[in-house]
Amino acid sequence: MKKRILVITAILLTYFIIYAAYLVLETPKTSANFELSEYFTTQKILAGKKYYNERVLLNLIFKTVFIACVIIIYKTRLGKSIYNFFTKKIKYSFLRNFFHAMTIVYLTGIILLPISLVSYFHLKYYKVIITPLGLFFTDFLIGRLLYSIGYGLIIAIALFIYNKWKKHFALITTTIVFTLAVIMMVVYPVFITPIFNKYKPLKNPKLEAQIRALCKKDGITVSRLYVMDASRRTRGGNAYVSGIGPTKEIVLYDTLLKDYTKREILSI
């Protein structure tokens, strides 16, 4: 059990360090050709910075407590009881480790529901989202399940590698996790995001041509442009790029098309 906890702790701490570095270093940046003051007052800009800093803090708190809870549960009788249960039910060690890790991660997510609710009401306070509480719980349960499956798979693979190739554990695990990350970049926009939102092709040929021209200028090839029904959950306007290779796509919020000018849409 000590070996299992050591491997899991190493994975979780590595993830936390990378995630924390991303949150701290990836501060909002503005383009050289785009000034926030053109669209927002000083008061709103300061409020936006305050909101961002609070989101970073909430995310770091959640990840810290999450990692601590996972490790604690693994070391307690509860973690051992869950493992013994799957040992009796499942013959293969890889599947045992997968379901054991998935169950503990999912259980941890449920335990941390209060922090998720604080995050939800924080977004409501700033009027970033309009998600009904019922829809929040639906998203939460589905999201936790998908998150737990991903964690369970990574931990099961890591334990398998550690048992087979202990000397090369770090190198092999890093390579596999990186490969899984690339695969997820392909899979996520095609199979995961449609679970939470509906997507329709952008039906504005002129705007699509302008967006594609911007992409082409920077050497970016995008296969598809979609509009997402973000208005179910938020008032904010946004857009993002997801996928890799043939699945690379641009997704625009329906609120962006409804509430923003063409120039603002292209700036975003």
CSV table of N, CA, C and O in Angstrom, one decimal, residues 102-221:
chain,number,residue,atom,x,y,z
A,102,MET,N,-10.6,5.4,-9.4
A,102,MET,CA,-11.7,6.2,-9.9
A,102,MET,C,-12.8,6.4,-8.8
A,102,MET,O,-13.3,7.5,-8.6
A,103,THR,N,-13.0,5.4,-8.0
A,103,THR,CA,-14.0,5.5,-6.9
A,103,THR,C,-13.5,6.5,-5.9
A,103,THR,O,-14.3,7.3,-5.4
A,104,ILE,N,-12.2,6.5,-5.5
A,104,ILE,CA,-11.7,7.4,-4.5
A,104,ILE,C,-11.7,8.8,-5.0
A,104,ILE,O,-12.1,9.8,-4.3
A,105,VAL,N,-11.4,9.0,-6.3
A,105,VAL,CA,-11.4,10.4,-6.8
A,105,VAL,C,-12.8,10.9,-6.9
A,105,VAL,O,-13.1,12.1,-6.6
A,106,TYR,N,-13.7,10.1,-7.3
A,106,TYR,CA,-15.1,10.5,-7.4
A,106,TYR,C,-15.7,10.8,-6.0
A,106,TYR,O,-16.4,11.8,-5.8
A,107,LEU,N,-15.4,10.0,-5.0
A,107,LEU,CA,-15.8,10.2,-3.6
A,107,LEU,C,-15.2,11.5,-3.1
A,107,LEU,O,-15.9,12.3,-2.5
A,108,THR,N,-14.0,11.8,-3.4
A,108,THR,CA,-13.3,13.0,-3.0
A,108,THR,C,-14.1,14.2,-3.6
A,108,THR,O,-14.3,15.2,-3.0
A,109,GLY,N,-14.4,14.1,-4.9
A,109,GLY,CA,-15.2,15.2,-5.6
A,109,GLY,C,-16.5,15.5,-4.9
A,109,GLY,O,-16.9,16.7,-4.7
A,110,ILE,N,-17.2,14.4,-4.4
A,110,ILE,CA,-18.5,14.6,-3.7
A,110,ILE,C,-18.2,15.3,-2.3
A,110,ILE,O,-19.0,16.2,-1.9
A,111,ILE,N,-17.1,14.9,-1.7
A,111,ILE,CA,-16.8,15.5,-0.4
A,111,ILE,C,-16.5,16.9,-0.5
A,111,ILE,O,-16.9,17.8,0.4
A,112,LEU,N,-15.9,17.3,-1.6
A,112,LEU,CA,-15.6,18.7,-1.9
A,112,LEU,C,-16.7,19.5,-2.5
A,112,LEU,O,-16.4,20.6,-3.0
A,113,LEU,N,-17.9,19.0,-2.5
A,113,LEU,CA,-19.0,19.7,-3.1
A,113,LEU,C,-19.2,21.1,-2.5
A,113,LEU,O,-19.5,22.0,-3.3
A,114,PRO,N,-19.0,21.3,-1.2
A,114,PRO,CA,-19.2,22.7,-0.7
A,114,PRO,C,-18.2,23.7,-1.3
A,114,PRO,O,-18.6,24.8,-1.6
A,115,ILE,N,-17.0,23.3,-1.7
A,115,ILE,CA,-16.1,24.2,-2.3
A,115,ILE,C,-16.6,24.5,-3.7
A,115,ILE,O,-16.5,25.6,-4.2
A,116,SER,N,-17.1,23.5,-4.4
A,116,SER,CA,-17.6,23.7,-5.8
A,116,SER,C,-18.8,24.6,-5.7
A,116,SER,O,-19.0,25.4,-6.6
A,117,LEU,N,-19.6,24.5,-4.7
A,117,LEU,CA,-20.8,25.4,-4.5
A,117,LEU,C,-20.3,26.8,-4.3
A,117,LEU,O,-20.9,27.8,-4.8
A,118,VAL,N,-19.3,27.0,-3.5
A,118,VAL,CA,-18.7,28.4,-3.3
A,118,VAL,C,-18.3,28.9,-4.6
A,118,VAL,O,-18.5,30.1,-5.0
A,119,SER,N,-17.6,28.1,-5.5
A,119,SER,CA,-17.2,28.5,-6.8
A,119,SER,C,-18.4,28.9,-7.7
A,119,SER,O,-18.3,29.9,-8.4
A,120,TYR,N,-19.4,28.1,-7.6
A,120,TYR,CA,-20.6,28.4,-8.3
A,120,TYR,C,-21.3,29.7,-8.0
A,120,TYR,O,-21.6,30.5,-8.8
A,121,PHE,N,-21.4,29.9,-6.6
A,121,PHE,CA,-22.1,31.2,-6.2
A,121,PHE,C,-21.1,32.4,-6.4
A,121,PHE,O,-21.6,33.5,-6.6
A,122,HIS,N,-19.8,32.1,-6.5
A,122,HIS,CA,-18.9,33.2,-6.8
A,122,HIS,C,-19.1,33.7,-8.2
A,122,HIS,O,-19.2,34.9,-8.5
A,123,LEU,N,-19.3,32.7,-9.1
A,123,LEU,CA,-19.6,33.1,-10.5
A,123,LEU,C,-20.9,33.7,-10.7
A,123,LEU,O,-21.1,34.7,-11.5
A,124,LYS,N,-21.9,33.3,-9.9
A,124,LYS,CA,-23.2,33.9,-9.9
A,124,LYS,C,-23.2,35.4,-9.4
A,124,LYS,O,-23.8,36.3,-9.9
A,125,TYR,N,-22.3,35.6,-8.3
A,125,TYR,CA,-22.2,36.9,-7.7
A,125,TYR,C,-21.7,37.9,-8.8
A,125,TYR,O,-22.1,39.0,-8.8
A,126,TYR,N,-20.7,37.5,-9.6
A,126,TYR,CA,-20.1,38.3,-10.6
A,126,TYR,C,-21.0,38.3,-11.9
A,126,TYR,O,-20.6,39.0,-12.9
A,127,LYS,N,-22.1,37.6,-11.9
A,127,LYS,CA,-23.0,37.5,-13.0
A,127,LYS,C,-22.3,37.0,-14.3
A,127,LYS,O,-22.6,37.4,-15.4
A,128,VAL,N,-21.3,36.1,-14.0
A,128,VAL,CA,-20.7,35.4,-15.1
A,128,VAL,C,-21.5,34.3,-15.7
A,128,VAL,O,-21.5,34.0,-16.9
A,129,ILE,N,-22.3,33.6,-14.8
A,129,ILE,CA,-23.1,32.5,-15.2
A,129,ILE,C,-24.6,32.8,-14.8
A,129,ILE,O,-24.8,33.5,-13.9
A,130,ILE,N,-25.5,32.1,-15.5
A,130,ILE,CA,-26.9,32.1,-15.1
A,130,ILE,C,-27.4,30.7,-14.9
A,130,ILE,O,-28.6,30.4,-15.0
A,131,THR,N,-26.4,29.8,-14.7
A,131,THR,CA,-26.8,28.3,-14.6
A,131,THR,C,-27.7,28.1,-13.4
A,131,THR,O,-27.4,28.4,-12.3
A,132,PRO,N,-28.9,27.5,-13.7
A,132,PRO,CA,-29.8,27.1,-12.6
A,132,PRO,C,-29.1,26.1,-11.6
A,132,PRO,O,-28.2,25.3,-12.1
A,133,LEU,N,-29.4,26.1,-10.4
A,133,LEU,CA,-28.8,25.2,-9.4
A,133,LEU,C,-28.9,23.7,-9.8
A,133,LEU,O,-28.0,22.9,-9.7
A,134,GLY,N,-30.1,23.4,-10.3
A,134,GLY,CA,-30.3,22.0,-10.8
A,134,GLY,C,-29.4,21.6,-11.9
A,134,GLY,O,-28.8,20.5,-11.9
A,135,LEU,N,-29.2,22.5,-12.9
A,135,LEU,CA,-28.2,22.2,-14.0
A,135,LEU,C,-26.8,22.1,-13.5
A,135,LEU,O,-26.0,21.3,-14.0
A,136,PHE,N,-26.5,23.0,-12.4
A,136,PHE,CA,-25.1,22.9,-11.8
A,136,PHE,C,-24.9,21.5,-11.3
A,136,PHE,O,-23.8,20.9,-11.5
A,137,PHE,N,-25.9,20.9,-10.5
A,137,PHE,CA,-25.7,19.6,-9.9
A,137,PHE,C,-25.5,18.5,-11.0
A,137,PHE,O,-24.7,17.6,-10.9
A,138,THR,N,-26.3,18.7,-12.1
A,138,THR,CA,-26.2,17.7,-13.2
A,138,THR,C,-24.8,17.8,-13.8
A,138,THR,O,-24.1,16.8,-14.0
A,139,ASP,N,-24.3,19.0,-14.1
A,139,ASP,CA,-23.0,19.2,-14.7
A,139,ASP,C,-21.9,18.7,-13.7
A,139,ASP,O,-20.9,18.1,-14.1
A,140,PHE,N,-22.1,19.0,-12.4
A,140,PHE,CA,-21.2,18.6,-11.4
A,140,PHE,C,-21.0,17.0,-11.4
A,140,PHE,O,-19.8,16.5,-11.4
A,141,LEU,N,-22.1,16.3,-11.3
A,141,LEU,CA,-22.0,14.8,-11.2
A,141,LEU,C,-21.4,14.2,-12.5
A,141,LEU,O,-20.6,13.3,-12.4
A,142,ILE,N,-21.8,14.7,-13.7
A,142,ILE,CA,-21.3,14.2,-14.9
A,142,ILE,C,-19.8,14.5,-15.0
A,142,ILE,O,-19.0,13.7,-15.4
A,143,GLY,N,-19.5,15.8,-14.7
A,143,GLY,CA,-18.1,16.3,-14.8
A,143,GLY,C,-17.2,15.5,-13.8
A,143,GLY,O,-16.1,15.1,-14.2
A,144,ARG,N,-17.7,15.2,-12.6
A,144,ARG,CA,-16.9,14.5,-11.6
A,144,ARG,C,-16.6,13.0,-12.1
A,144,ARG,O,-15.5,12.5,-11.9
A,145,LEU,N,-17.6,12.5,-12.8
A,145,LEU,CA,-17.5,11.1,-13.3
A,145,LEU,C,-16.4,11.0,-14.4
A,145,LEU,O,-15.5,10.2,-14.3
A,146,LEU,N,-16.5,12.0,-15.3
A,146,LEU,CA,-15.5,12.0,-16.4
A,146,LEU,C,-14.1,12.2,-15.9
A,146,LEU,O,-13.1,11.6,-16.3
A,147,TYR,N,-14.0,13.2,-14.9
A,147,TYR,CA,-12.8,13.5,-14.3
A,147,TYR,C,-12.2,12.3,-13.5
A,147,TYR,O,-11.0,12.0,-13.6
A,148,SER,N,-13.0,11.6,-12.9
A,148,SER,CA,-12.6,10.4,-12.1
A,148,SER,C,-12.1,9.3,-13.0
A,148,SER,O,-11.2,8.6,-12.7
A,149,ILE,N,-12.8,9.1,-14.1
A,149,ILE,CA,-12.4,8.1,-15.1
A,149,ILE,C,-11.0,8.4,-15.6
A,149,ILE,O,-10.1,7.5,-15.8
A,150,GLY,N,-10.8,9.7,-16.0
A,150,GLY,CA,-9.5,10.1,-16.4
A,150,GLY,C,-8.4,9.9,-15.4
A,150,GLY,O,-7.3,9.3,-15.7
A,151,TYR,N,-8.6,10.3,-14.2
A,151,TYR,CA,-7.6,10.1,-13.1
A,151,TYR,C,-7.4,8.6,-12.9
A,151,TYR,O,-6.3,8.1,-12.7
A,152,GLY,N,-8.5,7.8,-12.8
A,152,GLY,CA,-8.4,6.4,-12.6
A,152,GLY,C,-7.5,5.7,-13.7
A,152,GLY,O,-6.7,4.8,-13.3
A,153,LEU,N,-7.7,6.1,-14.9
A,153,LEU,CA,-6.9,5.5,-16.0
A,153,LEU,C,-5.4,5.9,-15.9
A,153,LEU,O,-4.5,5.0,-16.0
A,154,ILE,N,-5.1,7.1,-15.5
A,154,ILE,CA,-3.7,7.6,-15.4
A,154,ILE,C,-3.0,6.9,-14.2
A,154,ILE,O,-1.9,6.4,-14.3
A,155,ILE,N,-3.7,6.8,-13.1
A,155,ILE,CA,-3.1,6.1,-11.9
A,155,ILE,C,-2.9,4.6,-12.2
A,155,ILE,O,-1.9,4.0,-11.8
A,156,ALA,N,-3.9,4.0,-12.8
A,156,ALA,CA,-3.8,2.5,-13.1
A,156,ALA,C,-2.6,2.3,-14.1
A,156,ALA,O,-1.8,1.3,-13.9
A,157,ILE,N,-2.4,3.1,-15.1
A,157,ILE,CA,-1.3,3.0,-16.0
A,157,ILE,C,0.0,3.2,-15.2
A,157,ILE,O,1.0,2.5,-15.4
A,158,ALA,N,0.1,4.3,-14.4
A,158,ALA,CA,1.3,4.6,-13.6
A,158,ALA,C,1.7,3.4,-12.7
A,158,ALA,O,2.9,3.0,-12.6
A,159,LEU,N,0.7,2.8,-12.0
A,159,LEU,CA,1.0,1.7,-11.2
A,159,LEU,C,1.5,0.5,-11.9
A,159,LEU,O,2.4,-0.3,-11.5
A,160,PHE,N,0.9,0.2,-13.1
A,160,PHE,CA,1.3,-0.9,-14.0
A,160,PHE,C,2.8,-0.7,-14.4
A,160,PHE,O,3.6,-1.6,-14.3
A,161,ILE,N,3.1,0.5,-14.8
A,161,ILE,CA,4.5,0.8,-15.3
A,161,ILE,C,5.5,0.7,-14.1
A,161,ILE,O,6.6,0.1,-14.2
A,162,TYR,N,5.1,1.2,-12.9
A,162,TYR,CA,5.9,1.1,-11.7
A,162,TYR,C,6.2,-0.3,-11.4
A,162,TYR,O,7.4,-0.7,-11.0
A,163,ASN,N,5.3,-1.2,-11.5
A,163,ASN,CA,5.5,-2.6,-11.2
A,163,ASN,C,6.3,-3.3,-12.2
A,163,ASN,O,7.1,-4.3,-11.9
A,164,LYS,N,6.2,-2.9,-13.5
A,164,LYS,CA,6.9,-3.6,-14.6
A,164,LYS,C,8.3,-3.0,-14.8
A,164,LYS,O,9.3,-3.7,-15.1
A,165,TRP,N,8.4,-1.7,-14.8
A,165,TRP,CA,9.7,-1.0,-15.2
A,165,TRP,C,10.0,0.1,-14.2
A,165,TRP,O,10.0,1.3,-14.6
A,166,LYS,N,10.3,-0.3,-13.0
A,166,LYS,CA,10.5,0.7,-11.9
A,166,LYS,C,11.6,1.7,-12.2
A,166,LYS,O,11.5,2.9,-12.0
A,167,LYS,N,12.7,1.2,-12.8
A,167,LYS,CA,13.9,2.1,-13.1
A,167,LYS,C,13.5,3.1,-14.1
A,167,LYS,O,14.1,4.2,-14.1
A,168,HIS,N,12.6,2.8,-15.0
A,168,HIS,CA,12.3,3.8,-16.1
A,168,HIS,C,10.9,4.4,-15.9
A,168,HIS,O,10.3,4.9,-16.8
A,169,PHE,N,10.4,4.3,-14.7
A,169,PHE,CA,9.0,4.7,-14.4
A,169,PHE,C,8.8,6.2,-14.8
A,169,PHE,O,7.8,6.5,-15.5
A,170,ALA,N,9.7,7.1,-14.4
A,170,ALA,CA,9.4,8.5,-14.7
A,170,ALA,C,9.4,8.8,-16.2
A,170,ALA,O,8.4,9.5,-16.7
A,171,LEU,N,10.3,8.3,-16.9
A,171,LEU,CA,10.4,8.5,-18.4
A,171,LEU,C,9.2,7.9,-19.1
A,171,LEU,O,8.5,8.6,-19.9
A,172,ILE,N,8.8,6.7,-18.8
A,172,ILE,CA,7.7,6.0,-19.5
A,172,ILE,C,6.4,6.7,-19.1
A,172,ILE,O,5.6,6.9,-20.0
A,173,THR,N,6.2,7.0,-17.8
A,173,THR,CA,5.0,7.6,-17.4
A,173,THR,C,4.8,8.9,-18.0
A,173,THR,O,3.7,9.3,-18.5
A,174,THR,N,5.8,9.7,-18.1
A,174,THR,CA,5.7,11.1,-18.7
A,174,THR,C,5.3,11.0,-20.2
A,174,THR,O,4.5,11.7,-20.6
A,175,THR,N,6.0,10.0,-20.9
A,175,THR,CA,5.7,9.8,-22.3
A,175,THR,C,4.2,9.4,-22.5
A,175,THR,O,3.5,10.0,-23.4
A,176,ILE,N,3.7,8.5,-21.7
A,176,ILE,CA,2.3,8.0,-21.8
A,176,ILE,C,1.3,9.1,-21.5
A,176,ILE,O,0.3,9.3,-22.2
A,177,VAL,N,1.6,9.9,-20.4
A,177,VAL,CA,0.7,10.9,-20.0
A,177,VAL,C,0.6,12.0,-21.0
A,177,VAL,O,-0.4,12.5,-21.4
A,178,PHE,N,1.8,12.3,-21.6
A,178,PHE,CA,1.8,13.3,-22.7
A,178,PHE,C,1.0,12.8,-23.9
A,178,PHE,O,0.2,13.6,-24.5
A,179,THR,N,1.2,11.5,-24.2
A,179,THR,CA,0.4,10.9,-25.3
A,179,THR,C,-1.1,11.0,-25.1
A,179,THR,O,-1.9,11.3,-26.0
A,180,LEU,N,-1.5,10.7,-23.8
A,180,LEU,CA,-2.9,10.7,-23.5
A,180,LEU,C,-3.4,12.1,-23.6
A,180,LEU,O,-4.6,12.3,-24.0
A,181,ALA,N,-2.6,13.1,-23.2
A,181,ALA,CA,-3.0,14.5,-23.3
A,181,ALA,C,-3.3,14.9,-24.8
A,181,ALA,O,-4.3,15.6,-25.0
A,182,VAL,N,-2.4,14.5,-25.7
A,182,VAL,CA,-2.6,14.8,-27.1
A,182,VAL,C,-3.9,14.1,-27.6
A,182,VAL,O,-4.7,14.7,-28.3
A,183,ILE,N,-4.1,12.8,-27.2
A,183,ILE,CA,-5.3,12.1,-27.6
A,183,ILE,C,-6.5,12.8,-27.1
A,183,ILE,O,-7.5,12.9,-27.8
A,184,MET,N,-6.5,13.3,-25.9
A,184,MET,CA,-7.6,14.0,-25.3
A,184,MET,C,-7.9,15.3,-26.1
A,184,MET,O,-9.1,15.7,-26.2
A,185,MET,N,-6.9,15.9,-26.6
A,185,MET,CA,-7.1,17.1,-27.4
A,185,MET,C,-7.9,16.8,-28.7
A,185,MET,O,-8.6,17.7,-29.2
A,186,VAL,N,-7.8,15.6,-29.1
A,186,VAL,CA,-8.5,15.1,-30.3
A,186,VAL,C,-9.9,14.7,-29.9
A,186,VAL,O,-10.9,15.0,-30.6
A,187,VAL,N,-10.0,13.9,-28.8
A,187,VAL,CA,-11.2,13.3,-28.4
A,187,VAL,C,-12.2,14.3,-27.7
A,187,VAL,O,-13.4,14.3,-28.0
A,188,TYR,N,-11.6,15.3,-26.9
A,188,TYR,CA,-12.5,16.2,-26.1
A,188,TYR,C,-13.5,16.9,-26.9
A,188,TYR,O,-14.7,16.9,-26.6
A,189,PRO,N,-13.1,17.6,-28.0
A,189,PRO,CA,-14.1,18.4,-28.7
A,189,PRO,C,-15.2,17.6,-29.5
A,189,PRO,O,-16.3,18.1,-29.8
A,190,VAL,N,-14.8,16.3,-29.8
A,190,VAL,CA,-15.7,15.5,-30.6
A,190,VAL,C,-16.7,14.7,-29.7
A,190,VAL,O,-17.9,14.6,-30.0
A,191,PHE,N,-16.2,14.2,-28.5
A,191,PHE,CA,-17.1,13.4,-27.7
A,191,PHE,C,-17.5,13.9,-26.3
A,191,PHE,O,-18.5,13.6,-25.8
A,192,ILE,N,-16.6,14.8,-25.7
A,192,ILE,CA,-16.9,15.3,-24.4
A,192,ILE,C,-17.7,16.5,-24.3
A,192,ILE,O,-18.8,16.6,-23.6
A,193,THR,N,-17.3,17.6,-25.1
A,193,THR,CA,-18.1,18.8,-25.0
A,193,THR,C,-19.5,18.7,-25.4
A,193,THR,O,-20.4,19.4,-24.8
A,194,PRO,N,-19.9,17.8,-26.4
A,194,PRO,CA,-21.3,17.7,-26.7
A,194,PRO,C,-22.2,17.2,-25.6
A,194,PRO,O,-23.4,17.3,-25.7
A,195,ILE,N,-21.6,16.6,-24.6
A,195,ILE,CA,-22.3,16.1,-23.4
A,195,ILE,C,-23.0,17.3,-22.7
A,195,ILE,O,-24.1,17.1,-22.1
A,196,PHE,N,-22.3,18.4,-22.6
A,196,PHE,CA,-22.7,19.5,-21.8
A,196,PHE,C,-23.4,20.6,-22.6
A,196,PHE,O,-24.2,21.4,-22.1
A,197,ASN,N,-23.1,20.7,-23.9
A,197,ASN,CA,-23.7,21.8,-24.7
A,197,ASN,C,-24.1,21.3,-26.1
A,197,ASN,O,-23.6,20.3,-26.6
A,198,LYS,N,-24.9,22.1,-26.8
A,198,LYS,CA,-25.3,21.8,-28.2
A,198,LYS,C,-24.5,22.7,-29.1
A,198,LYS,O,-24.3,23.9,-28.8
A,199,TYR,N,-24.1,22.2,-30.2
A,199,TYR,CA,-23.2,22.9,-31.2
A,199,TYR,C,-23.9,22.9,-32.5
A,199,TYR,O,-24.4,21.9,-33.0
A,200,LYS,N,-23.9,24.1,-33.2
A,200,LYS,CA,-24.4,24.2,-34.5
A,200,LYS,C,-23.4,25.0,-35.4
A,200,LYS,O,-22.6,25.8,-34.9
A,201,PRO,N,-23.3,24.7,-36.7
A,201,PRO,CA,-22.4,25.4,-37.5
A,201,PRO,C,-22.7,26.9,-37.6
A,201,PRO,O,-23.8,27.3,-37.5
A,202,LEU,N,-21.6,27.7,-37.7
A,202,LEU,CA,-21.8,29.1,-37.8
A,202,LEU,C,-22.5,29.4,-39.1
A,202,LEU,O,-22.0,29.1,-40.2
A,203,LYS,N,-23.6,30.1,-39.0
A,203,LYS,CA,-24.4,30.4,-40.3
A,203,LYS,C,-24.3,31.9,-40.6
A,203,LYS,O,-25.2,32.6,-40.7
A,204,ASN,N,-23.0,32.3,-40.7
A,204,ASN,CA,-22.8,33.7,-41.1
A,204,ASN,C,-21.5,33.7,-42.0
A,204,ASN,O,-20.4,33.8,-41.5
A,205,PRO,N,-21.7,33.5,-43.3
A,205,PRO,CA,-20.6,33.3,-44.2
A,205,PRO,C,-19.6,34.4,-44.2
A,205,PRO,O,-18.3,34.2,-44.3
A,206,LYS,N,-20.0,35.7,-44.1
A,206,LYS,CA,-19.1,36.8,-44.1
A,206,LYS,C,-18.2,36.8,-42.8
A,206,LYS,O,-17.0,37.0,-42.9
A,207,LEU,N,-18.8,36.6,-41.7
A,207,LEU,CA,-18.1,36.5,-40.4
A,207,LEU,C,-17.1,35.3,-40.4
A,207,LEU,O,-16.0,35.4,-40.0
A,208,GLU,N,-17.6,34.2,-40.9
A,208,GLU,CA,-16.7,33.0,-41.0
A,208,GLU,C,-15.5,33.2,-41.9
A,208,GLU,O,-14.4,32.8,-41.5
A,209,ALA,N,-15.7,33.9,-43.0
A,209,ALA,CA,-14.6,34.2,-43.9
A,209,ALA,C,-13.6,35.2,-43.2
A,209,ALA,O,-12.4,35.0,-43.4
A,210,GLN,N,-14.1,36.1,-42.4
A,210,GLN,CA,-13.2,37.0,-41.7
A,210,GLN,C,-12.4,36.3,-40.6
A,210,GLN,O,-11.2,36.6,-40.4
A,211,ILE,N,-13.1,35.4,-39.9
A,211,ILE,CA,-12.4,34.6,-38.9
A,211,ILE,C,-11.3,33.7,-39.5
A,211,ILE,O,-10.2,33.6,-39.0
A,212,ARG,N,-11.7,33.1,-40.6
A,212,ARG,CA,-10.7,32.2,-41.3
A,212,ARG,C,-9.5,33.0,-41.8
A,212,ARG,O,-8.4,32.5,-41.8
A,213,ALA,N,-9.8,34.2,-42.3
A,213,ALA,CA,-8.7,35.1,-42.8
A,213,ALA,C,-7.7,35.4,-41.6
A,213,ALA,O,-6.5,35.4,-41.8
A,214,LEU,N,-8.3,35.7,-40.4
A,214,LEU,CA,-7.4,35.9,-39.3
A,214,LEU,C,-6.6,34.7,-38.9
A,214,LEU,O,-5.4,34.8,-38.6
A,215,CYS,N,-7.2,33.5,-39.0
A,215,CYS,CA,-6.5,32.3,-38.7
A,215,CYS,C,-5.4,32.1,-39.7
A,215,CYS,O,-4.2,31.7,-39.3
A,216,LYS,N,-5.7,32.3,-41.0
A,216,LYS,CA,-4.7,32.0,-42.0
A,216,LYS,C,-3.5,33.0,-41.9
A,216,LYS,O,-2.4,32.6,-42.2
A,217,LYS,N,-3.8,34.2,-41.5
A,217,LYS,CA,-2.7,35.2,-41.3
A,217,LYS,C,-1.7,34.7,-40.3
A,217,LYS,O,-0.5,35.0,-40.4
A,218,ASP,N,-2.2,34.0,-39.3
A,218,ASP,CA,-1.3,33.4,-38.2
A,218,ASP,C,-0.8,32.0,-38.5
A,218,ASP,O,-0.3,31.3,-37.6
A,219,GLY,N,-1.2,31.5,-39.7
A,219,GLY,CA,-0.8,30.1,-40.0
A,219,GLY,C,-1.5,29.1,-39.3
A,219,GLY,O,-1.0,28.0,-39.1
A,220,ILE,N,-2.8,29.3,-38.9
A,220,ILE,CA,-3.6,28.4,-38.2
A,220,ILE,C,-4.7,27.8,-39.2
A,220,ILE,O,-5.4,28.6,-39.8
A,221,THR,N,-4.8,26.5,-39.2
A,221,THR,CA,-5.8,25.9,-40.1
A,221,THR,C,-6.9,25.3,-39.2
A,221,THR,O,-6.7,24.5,-38.3
